[in-house]
PDB file of C-alpha atoms in Angstrom:
ATOM      1  CA  MET A   1     -15.236  -3.460   9.310  1.00  0.00           C
ATOM      2  CA  VAL A   2     -14.169  -0.470  11.315  1.00  0.00           C
ATOM      3  CA  LEU A   3     -13.840   2.977   9.606  1.00  0.00           C
ATOM      4  CA  LEU A   4     -11.568   5.052  11.556  1.00  0.00           C
ATOM      5  CA  GLU A   5     -10.152   8.655  11.448  1.00  0.00           C
ATOM      6  CA  ASN A   6      -6.640   8.930   9.962  1.00  0.00           C
ATOM      7  CA  ASP A   7      -4.812   9.206  13.246  1.00  0.00           C
ATOM      8  CA  SER A   8      -6.731   6.261  14.745  1.00  0.00           C
ATOM      9  CA  PHE A   9      -5.957   4.221  11.736  1.00  0.00           C
ATOM     10  CA  LEU A  10      -2.217   4.889  12.037  1.00  0.00           C
ATOM     11  CA  THR A  11      -2.445   3.848  15.770  1.00  0.00           C
ATOM     12  CA  GLU A  12      -4.228   0.618  15.155  1.00  0.00           C
ATOM     13  CA  LEU A  13      -1.941  -0.058  12.196  1.00  0.00           C
ATOM     14  CA  THR A  14       1.048   0.142  14.401  1.00  0.00           C
ATOM     15  CA  ARG A  15      -0.686  -2.383  16.783  1.00  0.00           C
ATOM     16  CA  LEU A  16      -1.318  -4.747  14.021  1.00  0.00           C
ATOM     17  CA  PHE A  17       2.434  -4.583  12.949  1.00  0.00           C
ATOM     18  CA  GLN A  18       3.551  -5.310  16.424  1.00  0.00           C
ATOM     19  CA  LYS A  19       1.019  -8.082  16.898  1.00  0.00           C
ATOM     20  CA  CYS A  20       2.325  -9.849  13.749  1.00  0.00           C
ATOM     21  CA  ARG A  21       5.959  -9.772  14.684  1.00  0.00           C
ATOM     22  CA  THR A  22       6.097 -13.361  15.520  1.00  0.00           C
ATOM     23  CA  SER A  23       3.477 -14.938  13.361  1.00  0.00           C
ATOM     24  CA  GLY A  24       0.945 -13.877  10.856  1.00  0.00           C
ATOM     25  CA  SER A  25       1.049 -11.207   8.088  1.00  0.00           C
ATOM     26  CA  VAL A  26      -0.255  -7.695   7.644  1.00  0.00           C
ATOM     27  CA  VAL A  27      -2.211  -7.143   4.490  1.00  0.00           C
ATOM     28  CA  ILE A  28      -2.835  -3.501   3.373  1.00  0.00           C
ATOM     29  CA  THR A  29      -5.216  -2.603   0.424  1.00  0.00           C
ATOM     30  CA  LEU A  30      -5.333   0.715  -1.200  1.00  0.00           C
ATOM     31  CA  LYS A  31      -7.777   1.765  -3.755  1.00  0.00           C
ATOM     32  CA  LYS A  32      -9.414   4.985  -5.180  1.00  0.00           C
ATOM     33  CA  TYR A  33     -12.745   5.853  -3.577  1.00  0.00           C
ATOM     34  CA  ASP A  34     -15.657   7.839  -5.003  1.00  0.00           C
ATOM     35  CA  GLY A  35     -17.588   8.140  -1.819  1.00  0.00           C
ATOM     36  CA  ARG A  36     -20.199   5.579  -2.483  1.00  0.00           C
ATOM     37  CA  THR A  37     -21.606   3.969   0.441  1.00  0.00           C
ATOM     38  CA  LYS A  38     -24.610   2.193  -1.073  1.00  0.00           C
ATOM     39  CA  PRO A  39     -24.660  -0.352  -4.019  1.00  0.00           C
ATOM     40  CA  VAL A  40     -25.829   0.775  -7.305  1.00  0.00           C
ATOM     41  CA  PRO A  41     -29.598  -0.394  -7.795  1.00  0.00           C
ATOM     42  CA  ARG A  42     -30.034  -2.789 -10.722  1.00  0.00           C
ATOM     43  CA  LYS A  43     -33.358  -1.185 -11.475  1.00  0.00           C
ATOM     44  CA  GLY A  44     -35.240   1.888 -10.462  1.00  0.00           C
ATOM     45  CA  HIS A  45     -33.671   5.202 -10.024  1.00  0.00           C
ATOM     46  CA  ALA A  46     -30.366   5.597  -8.278  1.00  0.00           C
ATOM     47  CA  GLU A  47     -30.043   8.219  -5.666  1.00  0.00           C
ATOM     48  CA  SER A  48     -28.615  11.488  -6.809  1.00  0.00           C
ATOM     49  CA  PHE A  49     -24.881  10.829  -6.295  1.00  0.00           C
ATOM     50  CA  GLU A  50     -22.000  13.098  -7.211  1.00  0.00           C
ATOM     51  CA  PRO A  51     -18.884  10.898  -7.227  1.00  0.00           C
ATOM     52  CA  ALA A  52     -15.911  12.331  -5.448  1.00  0.00           C
ATOM     53  CA  ASP A  53     -12.546  12.309  -7.272  1.00  0.00           C
ATOM     54  CA  ASN A  54     -10.271  13.313  -4.339  1.00  0.00           C
ATOM     55  CA  LYS A  55     -10.455  10.324  -2.008  1.00  0.00           C
ATOM     56  CA  CYS A  56      -8.862   7.015  -1.573  1.00  0.00           C
ATOM     57  CA  LEU A  57      -9.614   4.008   0.736  1.00  0.00           C
ATOM     58  CA  LEU A  58      -7.037   2.248   2.879  1.00  0.00           C
ATOM     59  CA  ARG A  59      -7.692  -1.124   4.424  1.00  0.00           C
ATOM     60  CA  ALA A  60      -5.572  -3.118   6.803  1.00  0.00           C
ATOM     61  CA  THR A  61      -6.025  -6.552   8.306  1.00  0.00           C
ATOM     62  CA  ASP A  62      -4.085  -9.273  10.124  1.00  0.00           C
ATOM     63  CA  GLY A  63      -6.580 -11.888   8.881  1.00  0.00           C
ATOM     64  CA  LYS A  64      -8.631 -11.589  12.064  1.00  0.00           C
ATOM     65  CA  LYS A  65      -9.291  -7.885  12.665  1.00  0.00           C
ATOM     66  CA  LYS A  66      -9.917  -5.388   9.913  1.00  0.00           C
ATOM     67  CA  ILE A  67      -9.447  -1.484   9.884  1.00  0.00           C
ATOM     68  CA  SER A  68      -9.899   1.113   7.215  1.00  0.00           C
ATOM     69  CA  THR A  69      -9.778   4.816   6.632  1.00  0.00           C
ATOM     70  CA  VAL A  70     -10.572   7.321   3.929  1.00  0.00           C
ATOM     71  CA  VAL A  71      -7.983   9.697   2.941  1.00  0.00           C
ATOM     72  CA  SER A  72      -8.773  12.936   1.052  1.00  0.00           C
ATOM     73  CA  THR A  73      -6.717  15.623  -0.549  1.00  0.00           C
ATOM     74  CA  LYS A  74      -6.487  17.983   2.377  1.00  0.00           C
ATOM     75  CA  GLU A  75      -5.305  15.169   4.625  1.00  0.00           C
ATOM     76  CA  VAL A  76      -2.952  13.141   2.343  1.00  0.00           C
ATOM     77  CA  ILE A  77       0.171  15.126   2.895  1.00  0.00           C
ATOM     78  CA  LYS A  78       0.092  14.820   6.743  1.00  0.00           C
ATOM     79  CA  PHE A  79      -1.197  11.379   6.562  1.00  0.00           C
ATOM     80  CA  GLN A  80       1.505  10.122   4.171  1.00  0.00           C
ATOM     81  CA  MET A  81       4.353  11.444   6.176  1.00  0.00           C
ATOM     82  CA  ALA A  82       3.196   9.466   9.149  1.00  0.00           C
ATOM     83  CA  TYR A  83       2.206   6.546   7.174  1.00  0.00           C
ATOM     84  CA  SER A  84       5.687   6.283   5.301  1.00  0.00           C
ATOM     85  CA  ASN A  85       7.593   6.533   8.511  1.00  0.00           C
ATOM     86  CA  LEU A  86       5.230   3.736   9.985  1.00  0.00           C
ATOM     87  CA  LEU A  87       5.791   1.308   7.022  1.00  0.00           C
ATOM     88  CA  ARG A  88       9.698   1.807   7.127  1.00  0.00           C
ATOM     89  CA  ALA A  89       9.929   1.434  10.890  1.00  0.00           C
ATOM     90  CA  HIS A  90       7.897  -1.759  10.924  1.00  0.00           C
ATOM     91  CA  MET A  91       8.932  -3.492   7.808  1.00  0.00           C
ATOM     92  CA  ASP A  92      12.394  -4.147   9.157  1.00  0.00           C
ATOM     93  CA  GLY A  93      12.466  -7.888   9.057  1.00  0.00           C
ATOM     94  CA  LEU A  94      13.885  -8.222   5.522  1.00  0.00           C
ATOM     95  CA  LYS A  95      17.326  -9.186   4.701  1.00  0.00           C
ATOM     96  CA  LYS A  96      20.084  -6.519   4.224  1.00  0.00           C
ATOM     97  CA  LYS A  97      22.163  -7.115   1.261  1.00  0.00           C
ATOM     98  CA  ASP A  98      26.003  -7.105   1.379  1.00  0.00           C
ATOM     99  CA  LYS A  99      26.144  -6.036   5.047  1.00  0.00           C
ATOM    100  CA  LYS A 100      27.774  -7.969   7.605  1.00  0.00           C
ATOM    101  CA  SER A 101      26.506  -7.946  11.131  1.00  0.00           C
ATOM    102  CA  LYS A 102      28.185  -5.956  13.773  1.00  0.00           C
ATOM    103  CA  SER A 103      27.612  -8.618  16.461  1.00  0.00           C
ATOM    104  CA  LYS A 104      29.534 -11.159  14.545  1.00  0.00           C
ATOM    105  CA  LYS A 105      32.573  -8.799  14.315  1.00  0.00           C
ATOM    106  CA  THR A 106      32.320  -8.081  18.080  1.00  0.00           C
ATOM    107  CA  LYS A 107      32.204 -11.703  18.984  1.00  0.00           C
ATOM    108  CA  ALA A 108      35.201 -12.457  16.800  1.00  0.00           C
ATOM    109  CA  THR A 109      37.384  -9.735  18.457  1.00  0.00           C
ATOM    110  CA  GLN A 110      36.451 -10.812  21.990  1.00  0.00           C
TER     111      GLN A 110
ATOM    112  CA  MET B   1       0.587 -15.445 -12.009  1.00  0.00           C
ATOM    113  CA  PRO B   2       3.895 -13.961 -13.066  1.00  0.00           C
ATOM    114  CA  TYR B   3       6.248 -12.264 -10.656  1.00  0.00           C
ATOM    115  CA  TYR B   4       8.294  -9.547 -11.977  1.00  0.00           C
ATOM    116  CA  GLN B   5      12.032  -9.997 -11.754  1.00  0.00           C
ATOM    117  CA  THR B   6      13.166  -6.285 -11.566  1.00  0.00           C
ATOM    118  CA  TRP B   7      11.551  -3.466  -9.559  1.00  0.00           C
ATOM    119  CA  GLU B   8      11.775  -1.059 -12.557  1.00  0.00           C
ATOM    120  CA  GLU B   9       9.647  -3.181 -14.847  1.00  0.00           C
ATOM    121  CA  PHE B  10       7.086  -3.711 -12.094  1.00  0.00           C
ATOM    122  CA  ALA B  11       6.743  -0.018 -11.370  1.00  0.00           C
ATOM    123  CA  ARG B  12       6.407   0.889 -14.971  1.00  0.00           C
ATOM    124  CA  ALA B  13       3.751  -1.608 -15.529  1.00  0.00           C
ATOM    125  CA  ALA B  14       1.882  -0.749 -12.314  1.00  0.00           C
ATOM    126  CA  GLU B  15       1.779   2.993 -13.228  1.00  0.00           C
ATOM    127  CA  LYS B  16       0.503   2.138 -16.716  1.00  0.00           C
ATOM    128  CA  LEU B  17      -2.199  -0.142 -15.333  1.00  0.00           C
ATOM    129  CA  TYR B  18      -3.310   2.520 -12.803  1.00  0.00           C
ATOM    130  CA  LEU B  19      -3.708   5.110 -15.554  1.00  0.00           C
ATOM    131  CA  THR B  20      -5.735   2.875 -17.707  1.00  0.00           C
ATOM    132  CA  ASP B  21      -8.637   2.910 -15.301  1.00  0.00           C
ATOM    133  CA  PRO B  22      -8.020   4.409 -11.802  1.00  0.00           C
ATOM    134  CA  MET B  23     -11.336   3.491 -10.261  1.00  0.00           C
ATOM    135  CA  LYS B  24     -10.814  -0.349 -11.106  1.00  0.00           C
ATOM    136  CA  VAL B  25      -7.285  -0.605  -9.646  1.00  0.00           C
ATOM    137  CA  ARG B  26      -6.239  -1.534  -6.190  1.00  0.00           C
ATOM    138  CA  VAL B  27      -3.037  -1.988  -4.623  1.00  0.00           C
ATOM    139  CA  VAL B  28      -2.240  -4.825  -2.076  1.00  0.00           C
ATOM    140  CA  LEU B  29       0.724  -5.068   0.227  1.00  0.00           C
ATOM    141  CA  LYS B  30       1.474  -8.148   2.299  1.00  0.00           C
ATOM    142  CA  TYR B  31       4.089  -8.149   4.871  1.00  0.00           C
ATOM    143  CA  ARG B  32       5.428 -11.353   6.729  1.00  0.00           C
ATOM    144  CA  HIS B  33       7.866 -10.456   9.527  1.00  0.00           C
ATOM    145  CA  CYS B  34       8.353 -14.012  10.545  1.00  0.00           C
ATOM    146  CA  ASP B  35       9.405 -15.016   7.068  1.00  0.00           C
ATOM    147  CA  GLY B  36      11.074 -11.769   6.129  1.00  0.00           C
ATOM    148  CA  ASN B  37       8.829 -11.385   3.028  1.00  0.00           C
ATOM    149  CA  LEU B  38       7.143  -8.351   1.516  1.00  0.00           C
ATOM    150  CA  SER B  39       4.908  -8.580  -1.692  1.00  0.00           C
ATOM    151  CA  ILE B  40       2.929  -6.097  -3.725  1.00  0.00           C
ATOM    152  CA  LYS B  41       0.187  -6.687  -6.076  1.00  0.00           C
ATOM    153  CA  VAL B  42      -1.570  -4.233  -8.346  1.00  0.00           C
ATOM    154  CA  THR B  43      -4.633  -5.522 -10.102  1.00  0.00           C
ATOM    155  CA  ASP B  44      -7.731  -4.409 -12.032  1.00  0.00           C
ATOM    156  CA  ASN B  45      -9.313  -7.984 -11.892  1.00  0.00           C
ATOM    157  CA  ALA B  46      -8.350  -8.518 -15.339  1.00  0.00           C
ATOM    158  CA  VAL B  47      -4.526  -7.943 -15.149  1.00  0.00           C
ATOM    159  CA  CYS B  48      -2.576  -8.840 -12.148  1.00  0.00           C
ATOM    160  CA  LEU B  49       1.081  -7.631 -11.461  1.00  0.00           C
ATOM    161  CA  GLN B  50       2.942  -8.849  -8.657  1.00  0.00           C
ATOM    162  CA  TYR B  51       6.382  -8.257  -7.170  1.00  0.00           C
ATOM    163  CA  LYS B  52       7.908 -10.123  -4.209  1.00  0.00           C
ATOM    164  CA  THR B  53      11.058  -9.350  -2.168  1.00  0.00           C
ATOM    165  CA  ASP B  54      13.027 -10.263   0.840  1.00  0.00           C
ATOM    166  CA  GLN B  55      15.460  -7.421   0.543  1.00  0.00           C
ATOM    167  CA  ALA B  56      15.362  -4.437   2.933  1.00  0.00           C
ATOM    168  CA  GLN B  57      16.451  -2.042   0.113  1.00  0.00           C
ATOM    169  CA  ASP B  58      13.056  -2.856  -1.719  1.00  0.00           C
ATOM    170  CA  VAL B  59      11.015  -1.702   1.157  1.00  0.00           C
ATOM    171  CA  LYS B  60      11.710   1.928   0.407  1.00  0.00           C
ATOM    172  CA  LYS B  61      11.010   1.538  -3.294  1.00  0.00           C
ATOM    173  CA  ILE B  62       7.679  -0.192  -2.514  1.00  0.00           C
ATOM    174  CA  GLU B  63       6.742   2.380   0.029  1.00  0.00           C
ATOM    175  CA  LYS B  64       7.451   5.207  -2.437  1.00  0.00           C
ATOM    176  CA  LEU B  65       5.269   3.754  -5.214  1.00  0.00           C
ATOM    177  CA  HIS B  66       2.623   3.090  -2.611  1.00  0.00           C
ATOM    178  CA  GLY B  67       2.715   6.799  -1.696  1.00  0.00           C
ATOM    179  CA  LYS B  68       2.888   7.881  -5.193  1.00  0.00           C
ATOM    180  CA  LEU B  69      -0.220   6.002  -6.252  1.00  0.00           C
ATOM    181  CA  MET B  70      -1.998   7.370  -3.192  1.00  0.00           C
ATOM    182  CA  ARG B  71      -1.170  10.955  -4.148  1.00  0.00           C
ATOM    183  CA  LEU B  72      -2.504  10.158  -7.651  1.00  0.00           C
ATOM    184  CA  MET B  73      -5.669   8.774  -6.177  1.00  0.00           C
ATOM    185  CA  VAL B  74      -6.492  11.946  -4.278  1.00  0.00           C
ATOM    186  CA  SER B  75      -5.385  14.390  -6.934  1.00  0.00           C
ATOM    187  CA  LYS B  76      -8.319  16.134  -8.739  1.00  0.00           C
ATOM    188  CA  GLU B  77      -6.919  15.366 -12.135  1.00  0.00           C
ATOM    189  CA  THR B  78      -7.111  11.648 -12.482  1.00  0.00           C
ATOM    190  CA  HIS B  79      -5.124  11.657 -15.668  1.00  0.00           C
ATOM    191  CA  SER B  80      -2.100  13.551 -14.594  1.00  0.00           C
ATOM    192  CA  GLY B  81       0.167  14.574 -17.503  1.00  0.00           C
ATOM    193  CA  ALA B  82       3.078  15.410 -15.177  1.00  0.00           C
ATOM    194  CA  MET B  83       4.444  11.873 -14.352  1.00  0.00           C
ATOM    195  CA  GLU B  84       7.704  12.132 -12.524  1.00  0.00           C
ATOM    196  CA  THR B  85       8.910   8.684 -13.462  1.00  0.00           C
ATOM    197  CA  ASP B  86      11.696   7.466 -11.428  1.00  0.00           C
TER     198      ASP B  86
END
């Protein structure tokens, strides 16, 4: 598991999408994150831990390689702009409804 | 596992599930370019909501919901009263 900075994560995610163009799938998991890095002990005294409430954890994988990043409040606006553009740019393999292909028209006229 | 038929129903149920317990919920996107499929799953390990699509117009909707949940997750107030429901 590789924990990356936000910019590095976006770069690696782009590579994942490019790699999975022909085969395989990209899975992205998003969840809220309280900053905990160690498990909660069953018995004994847990470490003094102040849970953060301003973070989320983003993971991505192609089944072979895993990447992840933590996004906090001050980073979310910048991160999200780039992330949204990335998703829209790379998730372009889906069907377009009620739209005829331009290439078909060109072939018909020629 | 039931797949929701309309996006509106799914989005409403997903937001409701998130607000129930934000710390337990996770959102999973799965994109297959070779098949032209995109699916989204929101679960807290008790309830599992899924939506599957092959339409390009749904990519934007899924991406918007994803972004909305992320903003909710990083906001200080976990129970935000101002929900700008679509």
